Short mmCIF file of C-alpha atoms in Angstrom, two decimals:
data_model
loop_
_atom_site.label_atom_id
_atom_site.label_comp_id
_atom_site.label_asym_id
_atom_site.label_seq_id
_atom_site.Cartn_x
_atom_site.Cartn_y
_atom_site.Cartn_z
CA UNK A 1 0.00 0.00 0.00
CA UNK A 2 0.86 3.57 -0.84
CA UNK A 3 2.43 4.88 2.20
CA UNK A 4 1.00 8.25 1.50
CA UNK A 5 -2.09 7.03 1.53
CA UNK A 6 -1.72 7.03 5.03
CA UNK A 7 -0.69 10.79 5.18
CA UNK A 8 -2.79 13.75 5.54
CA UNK A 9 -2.84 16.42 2.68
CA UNK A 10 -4.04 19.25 4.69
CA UNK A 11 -1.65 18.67 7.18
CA UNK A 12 0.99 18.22 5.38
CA UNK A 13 0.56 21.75 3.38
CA UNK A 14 0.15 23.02 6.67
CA UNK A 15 3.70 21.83 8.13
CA UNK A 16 4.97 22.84 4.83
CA UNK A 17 4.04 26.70 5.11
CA UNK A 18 6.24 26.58 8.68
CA UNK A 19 8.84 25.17 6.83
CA UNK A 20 8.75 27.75 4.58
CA UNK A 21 8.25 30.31 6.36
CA UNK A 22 10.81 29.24 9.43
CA UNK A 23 13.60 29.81 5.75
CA UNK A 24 12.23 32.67 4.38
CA UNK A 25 14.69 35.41 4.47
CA UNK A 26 11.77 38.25 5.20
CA UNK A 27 7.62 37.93 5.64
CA UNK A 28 6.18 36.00 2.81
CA UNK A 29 2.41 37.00 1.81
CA UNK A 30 -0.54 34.99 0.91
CA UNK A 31 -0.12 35.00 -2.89
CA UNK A 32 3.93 34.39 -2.04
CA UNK A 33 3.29 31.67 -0.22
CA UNK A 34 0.80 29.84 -2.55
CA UNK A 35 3.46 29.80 -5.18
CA UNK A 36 5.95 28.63 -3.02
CA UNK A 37 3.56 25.58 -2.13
CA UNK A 38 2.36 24.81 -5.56
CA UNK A 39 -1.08 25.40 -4.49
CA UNK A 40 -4.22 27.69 -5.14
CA UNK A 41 -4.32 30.41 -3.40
CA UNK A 42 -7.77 30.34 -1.69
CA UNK A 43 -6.27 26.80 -0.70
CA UNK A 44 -3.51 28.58 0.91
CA UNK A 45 -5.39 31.32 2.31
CA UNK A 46 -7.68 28.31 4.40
CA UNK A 47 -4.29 26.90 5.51
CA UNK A 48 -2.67 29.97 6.83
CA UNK A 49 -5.86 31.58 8.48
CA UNK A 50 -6.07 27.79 10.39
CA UNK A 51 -2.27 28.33 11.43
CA UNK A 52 -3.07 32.30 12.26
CA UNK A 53 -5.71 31.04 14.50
CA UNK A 54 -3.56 28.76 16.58
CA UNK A 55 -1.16 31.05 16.92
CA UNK A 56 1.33 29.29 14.77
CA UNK A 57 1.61 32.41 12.07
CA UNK A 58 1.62 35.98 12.66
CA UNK A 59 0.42 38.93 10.83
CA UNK A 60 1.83 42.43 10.07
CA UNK A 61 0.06 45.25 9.72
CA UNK A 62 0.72 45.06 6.06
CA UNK A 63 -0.65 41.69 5.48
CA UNK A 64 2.65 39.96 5.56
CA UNK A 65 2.96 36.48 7.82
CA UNK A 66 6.03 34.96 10.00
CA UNK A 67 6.22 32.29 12.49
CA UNK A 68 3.85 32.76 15.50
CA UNK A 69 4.27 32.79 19.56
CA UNK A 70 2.90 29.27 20.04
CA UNK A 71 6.31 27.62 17.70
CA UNK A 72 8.31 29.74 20.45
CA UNK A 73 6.75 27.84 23.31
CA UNK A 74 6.53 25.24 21.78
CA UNK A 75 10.23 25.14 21.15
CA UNK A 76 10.98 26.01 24.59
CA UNK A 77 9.82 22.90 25.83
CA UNK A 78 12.46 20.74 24.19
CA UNK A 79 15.94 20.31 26.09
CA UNK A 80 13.81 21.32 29.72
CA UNK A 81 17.23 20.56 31.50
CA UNK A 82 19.59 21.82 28.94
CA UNK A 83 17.71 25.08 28.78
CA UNK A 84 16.94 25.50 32.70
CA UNK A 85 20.98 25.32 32.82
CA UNK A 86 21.81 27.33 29.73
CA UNK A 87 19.65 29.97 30.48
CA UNK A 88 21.51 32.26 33.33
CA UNK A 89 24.80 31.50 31.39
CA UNK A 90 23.36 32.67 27.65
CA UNK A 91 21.77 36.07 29.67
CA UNK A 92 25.50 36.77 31.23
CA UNK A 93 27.34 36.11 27.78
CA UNK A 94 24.38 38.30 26.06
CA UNK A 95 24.93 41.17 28.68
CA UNK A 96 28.85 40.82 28.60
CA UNK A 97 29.09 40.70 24.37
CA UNK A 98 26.23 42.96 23.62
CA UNK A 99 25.02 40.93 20.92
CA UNK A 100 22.50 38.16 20.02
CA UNK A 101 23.31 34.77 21.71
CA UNK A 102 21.41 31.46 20.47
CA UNK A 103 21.15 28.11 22.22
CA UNK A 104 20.51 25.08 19.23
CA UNK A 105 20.52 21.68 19.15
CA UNK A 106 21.11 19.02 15.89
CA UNK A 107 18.15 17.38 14.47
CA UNK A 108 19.19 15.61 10.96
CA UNK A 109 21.10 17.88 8.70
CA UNK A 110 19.40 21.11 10.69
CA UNK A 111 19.74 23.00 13.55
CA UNK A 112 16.98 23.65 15.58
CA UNK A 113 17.26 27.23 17.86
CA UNK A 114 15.49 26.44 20.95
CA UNK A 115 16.95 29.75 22.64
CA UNK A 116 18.17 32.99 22.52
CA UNK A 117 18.76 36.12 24.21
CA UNK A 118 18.85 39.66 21.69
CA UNK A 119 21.38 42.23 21.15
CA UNK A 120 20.13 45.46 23.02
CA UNK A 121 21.60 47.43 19.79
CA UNK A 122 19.32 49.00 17.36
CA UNK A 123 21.42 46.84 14.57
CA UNK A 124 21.15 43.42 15.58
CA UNK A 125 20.86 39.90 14.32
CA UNK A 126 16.51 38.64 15.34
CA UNK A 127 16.10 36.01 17.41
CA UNK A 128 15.77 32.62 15.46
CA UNK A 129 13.99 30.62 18.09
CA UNK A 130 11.59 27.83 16.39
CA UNK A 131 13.66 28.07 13.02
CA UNK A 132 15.40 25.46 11.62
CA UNK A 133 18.33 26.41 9.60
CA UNK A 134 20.57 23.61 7.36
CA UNK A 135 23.82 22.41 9.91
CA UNK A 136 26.08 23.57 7.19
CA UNK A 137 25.11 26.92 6.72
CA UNK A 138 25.58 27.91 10.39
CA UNK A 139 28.26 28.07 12.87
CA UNK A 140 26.55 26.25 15.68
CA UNK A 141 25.66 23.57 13.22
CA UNK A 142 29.36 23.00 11.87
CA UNK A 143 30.51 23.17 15.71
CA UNK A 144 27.80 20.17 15.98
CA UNK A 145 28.67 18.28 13.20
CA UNK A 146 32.13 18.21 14.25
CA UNK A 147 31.31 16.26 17.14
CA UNK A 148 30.41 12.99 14.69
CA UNK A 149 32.52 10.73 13.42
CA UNK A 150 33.31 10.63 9.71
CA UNK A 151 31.30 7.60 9.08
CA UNK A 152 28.52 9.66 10.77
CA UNK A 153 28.31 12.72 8.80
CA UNK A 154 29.18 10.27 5.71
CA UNK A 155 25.51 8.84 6.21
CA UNK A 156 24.15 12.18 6.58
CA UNK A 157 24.99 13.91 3.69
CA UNK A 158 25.45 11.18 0.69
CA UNK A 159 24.64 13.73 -1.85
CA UNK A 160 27.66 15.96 -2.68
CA UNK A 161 25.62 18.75 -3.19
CA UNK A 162 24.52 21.30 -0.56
CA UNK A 163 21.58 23.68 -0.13
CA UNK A 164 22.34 27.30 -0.80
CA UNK A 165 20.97 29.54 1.75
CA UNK A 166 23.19 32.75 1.57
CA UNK A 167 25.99 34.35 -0.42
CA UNK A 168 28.42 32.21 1.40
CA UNK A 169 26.57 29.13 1.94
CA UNK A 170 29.14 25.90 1.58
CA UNK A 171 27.80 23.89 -1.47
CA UNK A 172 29.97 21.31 -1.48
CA UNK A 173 30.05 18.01 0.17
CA UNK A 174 33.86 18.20 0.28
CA UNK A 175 34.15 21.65 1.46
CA UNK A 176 31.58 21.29 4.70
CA UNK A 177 33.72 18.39 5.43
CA UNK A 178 37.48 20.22 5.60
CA UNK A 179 35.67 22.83 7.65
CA UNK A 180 34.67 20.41 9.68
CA UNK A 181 37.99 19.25 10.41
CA UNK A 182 39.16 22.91 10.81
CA UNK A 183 36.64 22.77 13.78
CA UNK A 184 37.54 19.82 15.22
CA UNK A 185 41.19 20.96 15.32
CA UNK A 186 40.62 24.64 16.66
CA UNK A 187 37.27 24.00 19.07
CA UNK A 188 35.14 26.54 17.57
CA UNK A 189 33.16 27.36 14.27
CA UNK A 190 32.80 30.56 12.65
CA UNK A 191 30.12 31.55 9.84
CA UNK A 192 30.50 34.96 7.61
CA UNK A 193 27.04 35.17 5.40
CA UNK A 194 26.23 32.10 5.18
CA UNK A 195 22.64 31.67 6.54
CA UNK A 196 22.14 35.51 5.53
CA UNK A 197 23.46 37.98 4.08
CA UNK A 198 25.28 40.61 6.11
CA UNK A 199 25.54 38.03 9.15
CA UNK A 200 28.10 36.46 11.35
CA UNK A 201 29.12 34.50 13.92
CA UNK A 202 30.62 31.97 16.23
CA UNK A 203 29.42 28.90 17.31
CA UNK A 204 30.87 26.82 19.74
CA UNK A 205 29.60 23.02 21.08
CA UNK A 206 28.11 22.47 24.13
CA UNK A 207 30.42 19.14 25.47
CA UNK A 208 28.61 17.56 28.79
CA UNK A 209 30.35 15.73 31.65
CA UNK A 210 30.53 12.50 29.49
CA UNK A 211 32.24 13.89 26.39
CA UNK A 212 28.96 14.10 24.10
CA UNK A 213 28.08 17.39 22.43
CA UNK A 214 24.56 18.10 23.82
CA UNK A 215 24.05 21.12 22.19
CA UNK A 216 25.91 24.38 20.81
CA UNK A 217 25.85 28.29 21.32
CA UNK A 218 26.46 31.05 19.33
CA UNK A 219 27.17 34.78 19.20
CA UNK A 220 25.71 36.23 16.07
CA UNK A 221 26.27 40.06 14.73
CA UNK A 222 26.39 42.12 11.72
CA UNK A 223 29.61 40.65 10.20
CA UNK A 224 31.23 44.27 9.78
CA UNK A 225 30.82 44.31 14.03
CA UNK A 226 31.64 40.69 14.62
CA UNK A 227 35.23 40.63 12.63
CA UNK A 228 37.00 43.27 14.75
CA UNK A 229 35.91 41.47 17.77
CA UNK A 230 36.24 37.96 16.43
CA UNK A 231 38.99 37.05 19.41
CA UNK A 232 36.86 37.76 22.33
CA UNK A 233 33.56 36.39 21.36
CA UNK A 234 35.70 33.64 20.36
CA UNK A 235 37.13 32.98 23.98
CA UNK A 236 33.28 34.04 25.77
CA UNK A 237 31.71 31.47 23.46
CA UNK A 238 33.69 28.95 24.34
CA UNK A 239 34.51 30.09 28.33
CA UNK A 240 30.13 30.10 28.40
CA UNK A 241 30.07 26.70 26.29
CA UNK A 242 32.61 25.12 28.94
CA UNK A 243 30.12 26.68 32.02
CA UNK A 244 27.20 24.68 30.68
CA UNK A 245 28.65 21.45 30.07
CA UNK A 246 30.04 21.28 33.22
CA UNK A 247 26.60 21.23 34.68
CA UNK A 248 25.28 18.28 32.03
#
């Protein structure tokens, strides 16, 4: 039998417009979004007012929609103990670096944000809480993926092709894995536009009491404000990163 058959249609649209959405670059509309999802778009106006709501889109004032307050809470719930610990320890690196500080974990070939604390300064990189963003294209995913073994991330990306996301996204299979190495050798991960345009950071993995990377952190700024300073958000990342996993 056809396992789809077994699937739900609605539903699945309806996972597929977070998806979409949770990658989007800026605030898709309606019509935007139907073309993305191959489907009418009085289909996908049904689909997002259902998501609206729940709570799991938002809307501007301009009719443009983004991910909703309920995918926040929602992803606060995962890593209860990680977070609990992380969270004094993200607040004090936030405070001490002045700029945006994320808590993810690795699901697959992604990165799921399940924290963050925001830069106080008027240019700043968002919070990306409830997004998922490809490992590859992020420093916090590269700092995770340097925690497998070879055979590991061998398995997990077969194809030697990678996912653009940014300007300067790795797109080769070859590439990800030399920087991989680079991380392994030097303990940290660093990411100029390559999950968006104009941003940076640092991303450093989250190593608990028994030697497995639990998580990873980052420090993410405007890339012309993050090179200067590159040393010391180096050394906090990884001093903070150190702090947590020796309560895991």
């Amino acid at each position: 039998m056809n396992q789809q058959s077994h699937t739900s249609q609605t539903l699945d649209r309806g996972l597929q417009i977070l998806e979409i959405l949770a990658s989007a670059p800026a605030d898709m509309t309606i019509s935007e979004i139907a073309t993305t999802l191959d489907v009418h778009r009085t289909i996908a106006n049904r689909l997002v007012t259902t998501l609206l709501n729940r709570h799991f889109l938002s809307r501007s004032l301009v009719g443009r929609y983004r991910l909703g307050t309920r995918l926040v809470c929602l992803a606060a719930t995962i890593g209860g103990e990680l977070r609990t610990i992380a969270r004094p320890i993200l607040m004090a690196l936030n405070e001490e670096t002045s700029e945006t500080v994320h808590l993810v974990v690795l699901t697959g070939t992604d990165v799921l944000f399940i924290d963050a604390f925001e830069s106080p300064r008027a240019l700043r990189v968002a919070s990306r809480v409830g997004r998922l963003l490809p490992a590859h294209a992020t420093s916090v995913g590269k700092a995770l993926l340097a925690s497998l073994s070879d055979e590991e991330l061998k398995a997990l990306y077969p194809a030697t092709r990678l996912e653009k996301t940014a300007p300067g996204t790795i797109t080769n299979r070859s590439d990800l894995f030399k920087q991989v190495e680079l991380v392994r050798r030097q303990g940290y991960s660093t990411s100029f536009e390559e999950s968006e345009a104009g941003v940076g950071s640092v991303g450093v993995a989250i190593v608990d009491r028994n030697g497995a990377a639990r998580a990873a952190l980052s420090i993410a700024a405007p890339s012309s404000r993050l090179t200067p300073e590159l040393p010391r958000l180096i050394a906090a990342a990884a001093q903070s990163a150190r702090q947590i996993g020796e309560q895991l």
